[in-house]
Amino acid sequence: MTIGFRVLARSRAVGADIVRDFRKLPVANVSDVMARMTAGGSRLRPMHAGGFMAGPALTVKARPGDNLLVHKALQMAEAGDIIVVDAGGDLTNAIIGELMLAHAEEIGLGGFVIDGAIRDSAAIRAGNLPVYAAGVTHRGPYKDGPGEVNVPIAIDGMVIQPGDLVIGDEDGLLCVPYDDVGAIYQAAAAKQAAEEKMMAETRKGNVRKPWVDQRLKELGWTGI
């Protein structure tokens, strides 16, 4: 197969136990323990009614404004998969709409990430199937290709490999590399536990934060 015309099988994917564990954690905490160095870009916002997204990535590299290979990915998808589409961020033509959403719901898809536009936004907004996209347009897609399925893609510098873990909530979305999910989960769970403890102390009225002045002194502030 030549570049631009490849439909590949996914060789690995994060398991259901990993997906279940990460559903307990805010995306922000996972991002923090990944050194705040990875993000899907602030342009990609949740378009659905609400709810957490987590699942293995089924990646698509699409020509901007063309969704032929997204349809192919829907044929290949398994329940719980997240179809992640690098459509170049172009907002001229929608990549998915209500009909594809119905197909996705029927097969139990875990969600869509579209670095591009959607349409039928009212139907998407009324539903709970996670959809993250960069914008909305009424103009429909073309179906001519080229495109690729299950190849490495990138969205605003965030690299997504087929089978990586993709998570999302109201703050945005994040890709956790397949080989790192165990270590990142442990670190994020520990951070979540620490924040819950801090919140409990705050609710008790313990609002002093001596670390603020200590940090200012370390950085050279005077008069502290």
C-alpha positions as a Python dict, from the first residue, in 0.01 Angstrom:
ca = {
    (1, 'M'): (0, 0, 0),
    (2, 'T'): (120, 353, -71),
    (3, 'I'): (106, 652, 161),
    (4, 'G'): (-239, 809, 152),
    (5, 'F'): (-412, 485, 58),
    (6, 'R'): (-360, 259, 359),
    (7, 'V'): (-619, 79, 568),
    (8, 'L'): (-432, -111, 839),
    (9, 'A'): (-533, -347, 1116),
    (10, 'R'): (-468, -229, 1471),
    (11, 'S'): (-203, -449, 1632),
    (12, 'R'): (-273, -356, 1995),
    (13, 'A'): (-516, -157, 2209),
    (14, 'V'): (-553, -67, 2575),
    (15, 'G'): (-779, -307, 2762),
    (16, 'A'): (-1119, -257, 2921),
    (17, 'D'): (-967, -260, 3272),
    (18, 'I'): (-745, 39, 3188),
    (19, 'V'): (-1039, 225, 3034),
    (20, 'R'): (-1249, 159, 3344),
    (21, 'D'): (-976, 283, 3580),
    (22, 'F'): (-918, 607, 3392),
    (23, 'R'): (-1291, 688, 3395),
    (24, 'K'): (-1248, 767, 3766),
    (25, 'L'): (-997, 1047, 3703),
    (26, 'P'): (-1035, 1404, 3576),
    (27, 'V'): (-845, 1471, 3256),
    (28, 'A'): (-673, 1765, 3428),
    (29, 'N'): (-509, 1538, 3683),
    (30, 'V'): (-385, 1300, 3417),
    (31, 'S'): (-250, 1598, 3224),
    (32, 'D'): (-68, 1726, 3532),
    (33, 'V'): (120, 1401, 3590),
    (34, 'M'): (218, 1404, 3222),
    (35, 'A'): (403, 1731, 3302),
    (36, 'R'): (134, 1938, 3126),
    (37, 'M'): (323, 1878, 2801),
    (38, 'T'): (50, 1705, 2602),
    (39, 'A'): (-290, 1831, 2489),
    (40, 'G'): (-532, 1794, 2203),
    (41, 'G'): (-553, 2169, 2163),
    (42, 'S'): (-802, 2408, 2316),
    (43, 'R'): (-989, 2430, 1984),
    (44, 'L'): (-1132, 2080, 2027),
    (45, 'R'): (-1429, 2116, 2257),
    (46, 'P'): (-1699, 1872, 2371),
    (47, 'M'): (-2001, 1902, 2143),
    (48, 'H'): (-2220, 1647, 2323),
    (49, 'A'): (-2447, 1685, 2624),
    (50, 'G'): (-2183, 1571, 2870),
    (51, 'G'): (-2008, 1270, 3011),
    (52, 'F'): (-1659, 1122, 3028),
    (53, 'M'): (-1490, 967, 2724),
    (54, 'A'): (-1234, 688, 2743),
    (55, 'G'): (-1128, 415, 2505),
    (56, 'P'): (-864, 289, 2262),
    (57, 'A'): (-786, 505, 1961),
    (58, 'L'): (-884, 399, 1612),
    (59, 'T'): (-702, 663, 1409),
    (60, 'V'): (-791, 821, 1075),
    (61, 'K'): (-588, 1060, 867),
    (62, 'A'): (-835, 1230, 635),
    (63, 'R'): (-805, 1483, 358),
    (64, 'P'): (-960, 1805, 494),
    (65, 'G'): (-1333, 1805, 423),
    (66, 'D'): (-1344, 1439, 316),
    (67, 'N'): (-1486, 1159, 532),
    (68, 'L'): (-1456, 849, 312),
    (69, 'L'): (-1201, 688, 544),
    (70, 'V'): (-1404, 784, 852),
    (71, 'H'): (-1684, 568, 711),
    (72, 'K'): (-1432, 288, 666),
    (73, 'A'): (-1319, 331, 1027),
    (74, 'L'): (-1681, 299, 1143),
    (75, 'Q'): (-1700, -33, 961),
    (76, 'M'): (-1387, -150, 1142),
    (77, 'A'): (-1462, -10, 1488),
    (78, 'E'): (-1531, -226, 1790),
    (79, 'A'): (-1753, -129, 2082),
    (80, 'G'): (-1580, 124, 2302),
    (81, 'D'): (-1334, 248, 2039),
    (82, 'I'): (-1264, 619, 1999),
    (83, 'I'): (-1238, 722, 1634),
    (84, 'V'): (-977, 999, 1624),
    (85, 'V'): (-965, 1193, 1298),
    (86, 'D'): (-684, 1420, 1186),
    (87, 'A'): (-868, 1627, 927),
    (88, 'G'): (-616, 1908, 934),
    (89, 'G'): (-830, 2134, 1153),
    (90, 'D'): (-1016, 2260, 848),
    (91, 'L'): (-1370, 2388, 916),
    (92, 'T'): (-1492, 2424, 558),
    (93, 'N'): (-1678, 2092, 544),
    (94, 'A'): (-1818, 1873, 820),
    (95, 'I'): (-1660, 1533, 879),
    (96, 'I'): (-1950, 1373, 1070),
    (97, 'G'): (-2316, 1444, 1129),
    (98, 'E'): (-2635, 1291, 1266),
    (99, 'L'): (-2641, 985, 1038),
    (100, 'M'): (-2289, 880, 1131),
    (101, 'L'): (-2371, 947, 1495),
    (102, 'A'): (-2661, 700, 1472),
    (103, 'H'): (-2429, 441, 1319),
    (104, 'A'): (-2179, 498, 1599),
    (105, 'E'): (-2445, 462, 1867),
    (106, 'E'): (-2569, 139, 1710),
    (107, 'I'): (-2225, -26, 1730),
    (108, 'G'): (-2145, 109, 2077),
    (109, 'L'): (-1865, 343, 1972),
    (110, 'G'): (-1691, 514, 2263),
    (111, 'G'): (-1672, 852, 2093),
    (112, 'F'): (-1537, 1072, 1814),
    (113, 'V'): (-1249, 1318, 1812),
    (114, 'I'): (-1257, 1532, 1498),
    (115, 'D'): (-979, 1780, 1422),
    (116, 'G'): (-1220, 1948, 1188),
    (117, 'A'): (-1589, 2037, 1179),
    (118, 'I'): (-1917, 1860, 1250),
    (119, 'R'): (-2274, 1934, 1146),
    (120, 'D'): (-2618, 1847, 1286),
    (121, 'S'): (-2483, 1997, 1603),
    (122, 'A'): (-2822, 2009, 1777),
    (123, 'A'): (-2858, 1631, 1751),
    (124, 'I'): (-2502, 1580, 1874),
    (125, 'R'): (-2552, 1826, 2158),
    (126, 'A'): (-2868, 1646, 2267),
    (127, 'G'): (-2692, 1311, 2295),
    (128, 'N'): (-2441, 1154, 2532),
    (129, 'L'): (-2210, 995, 2277),
    (130, 'P'): (-1886, 1189, 2326),
    (131, 'V'): (-1795, 1408, 2029),
    (132, 'Y'): (-1503, 1651, 2036),
    (133, 'A'): (-1452, 1880, 1739),
    (134, 'A'): (-1300, 2211, 1636),
    (135, 'G'): (-1613, 2372, 1494),
    (136, 'V'): (-1950, 2348, 1321),
    (137, 'T'): (-2061, 2400, 961),
    (138, 'H'): (-2367, 2304, 760),
    (139, 'R'): (-2153, 2218, 456),
    (140, 'G'): (-2127, 1844, 409),
    (141, 'P'): (-1819, 1633, 335),
    (142, 'Y'): (-1677, 1485, 18),
    (143, 'K'): (-1612, 1113, -20),
    (144, 'D'): (-1318, 1084, -254),
    (145, 'G'): (-1013, 1028, -34),
    (146, 'P'): (-724, 996, -1),
    (147, 'G'): (-697, 889, 360),
    (148, 'E'): (-557, 631, 598),
    (149, 'V'): (-681, 421, 889),
    (150, 'N'): (-476, 305, 1187),
    (151, 'V'): (-168, 514, 1121),
    (152, 'P'): (6, 754, 1363),
    (153, 'I'): (-156, 1097, 1361),
    (154, 'A'): (-107, 1424, 1546),
    (155, 'I'): (-342, 1695, 1669),
    (156, 'D'): (-177, 2020, 1779),
    (157, 'G'): (141, 1833, 1861),
    (158, 'M'): (-32, 1550, 2049),
    (159, 'V'): (69, 1225, 1881),
    (160, 'I'): (-190, 946, 1878),
    (161, 'Q'): (-92, 592, 1789),
    (162, 'P'): (-355, 329, 1710),
    (163, 'G'): (-458, 162, 2037),
    (164, 'D'): (-343, 444, 2265),
    (165, 'L'): (-582, 551, 2539),
    (166, 'V'): (-790, 860, 2458),
    (167, 'I'): (-976, 1034, 2741),
    (168, 'G'): (-1194, 1342, 2751),
    (169, 'D'): (-1419, 1546, 2978),
    (170, 'E'): (-1551, 1902, 2990),
    (171, 'D'): (-1194, 2040, 3006),
    (172, 'G'): (-1084, 1875, 2683),
    (173, 'L'): (-915, 1559, 2569),
    (174, 'L'): (-584, 1382, 2610),
    (175, 'C'): (-397, 1085, 2464),
    (176, 'V'): (-211, 854, 2703),
    (177, 'P'): (49, 641, 2520),
    (178, 'Y'): (-16, 267, 2527),
    (179, 'D'): (317, 182, 2693),
    (180, 'D'): (270, 439, 2971),
    (181, 'V'): (-89, 384, 3084),
    (182, 'G'): (-1, 187, 3398),
    (183, 'A'): (251, 433, 3540),
    (184, 'I'): (41, 734, 3445),
    (185, 'Y'): (-268, 587, 3608),
    (186, 'Q'): (-83, 527, 3936),
    (187, 'A'): (53, 882, 3940),
    (188, 'A'): (-281, 1040, 3848),
    (189, 'A'): (-471, 834, 4107),
    (190, 'A'): (-224, 947, 4375),
    (191, 'K'): (-270, 1309, 4268),
    (192, 'Q'): (-647, 1272, 4279),
    (193, 'A'): (-629, 1129, 4633),
    (194, 'A'): (-406, 1418, 4743),
    (195, 'E'): (-643, 1675, 4594),
    (196, 'E'): (-941, 1514, 4765),
    (197, 'K'): (-756, 1545, 5095),
    (198, 'M'): (-675, 1911, 5024),
    (199, 'M'): (-1038, 1980, 4937),
    (200, 'A'): (-1155, 1821, 5262),
    (201, 'E'): (-915, 2043, 5458),
    (202, 'T'): (-1035, 2352, 5273),
    (203, 'R'): (-1397, 2267, 5352),
    (204, 'K'): (-1297, 2254, 5717),
    (205, 'G'): (-1171, 2611, 5694),
    (206, 'N'): (-799, 2535, 5666),
    (207, 'V'): (-723, 2787, 5393),
    (208, 'R'): (-371, 2896, 5489),
    (209, 'K'): (-118, 2817, 5218),
    (210, 'P'): (233, 2883, 5352),
    (211, 'W'): (385, 2741, 5036),
    (212, 'V'): (280, 3055, 4844),
    (213, 'D'): (509, 3288, 5043),
    (214, 'Q'): (784, 3027, 5047),
    (215, 'R'): (772, 3002, 4669),
    (216, 'L'): (775, 3381, 4629),
    (217, 'K'): (1086, 3403, 4847),
    (218, 'E'): (1257, 3131, 4643),
    (219, 'L'): (1189, 3333, 4330),
    (220, 'G'): (1332, 3653, 4477),
    (221, 'W'): (1025, 3850, 4585),
    (222, 'T'): (1090, 4091, 4869),
    (223, 'G'): (861, 4231, 5137),
    (224, 'I'): (696, 3896, 5191),
}
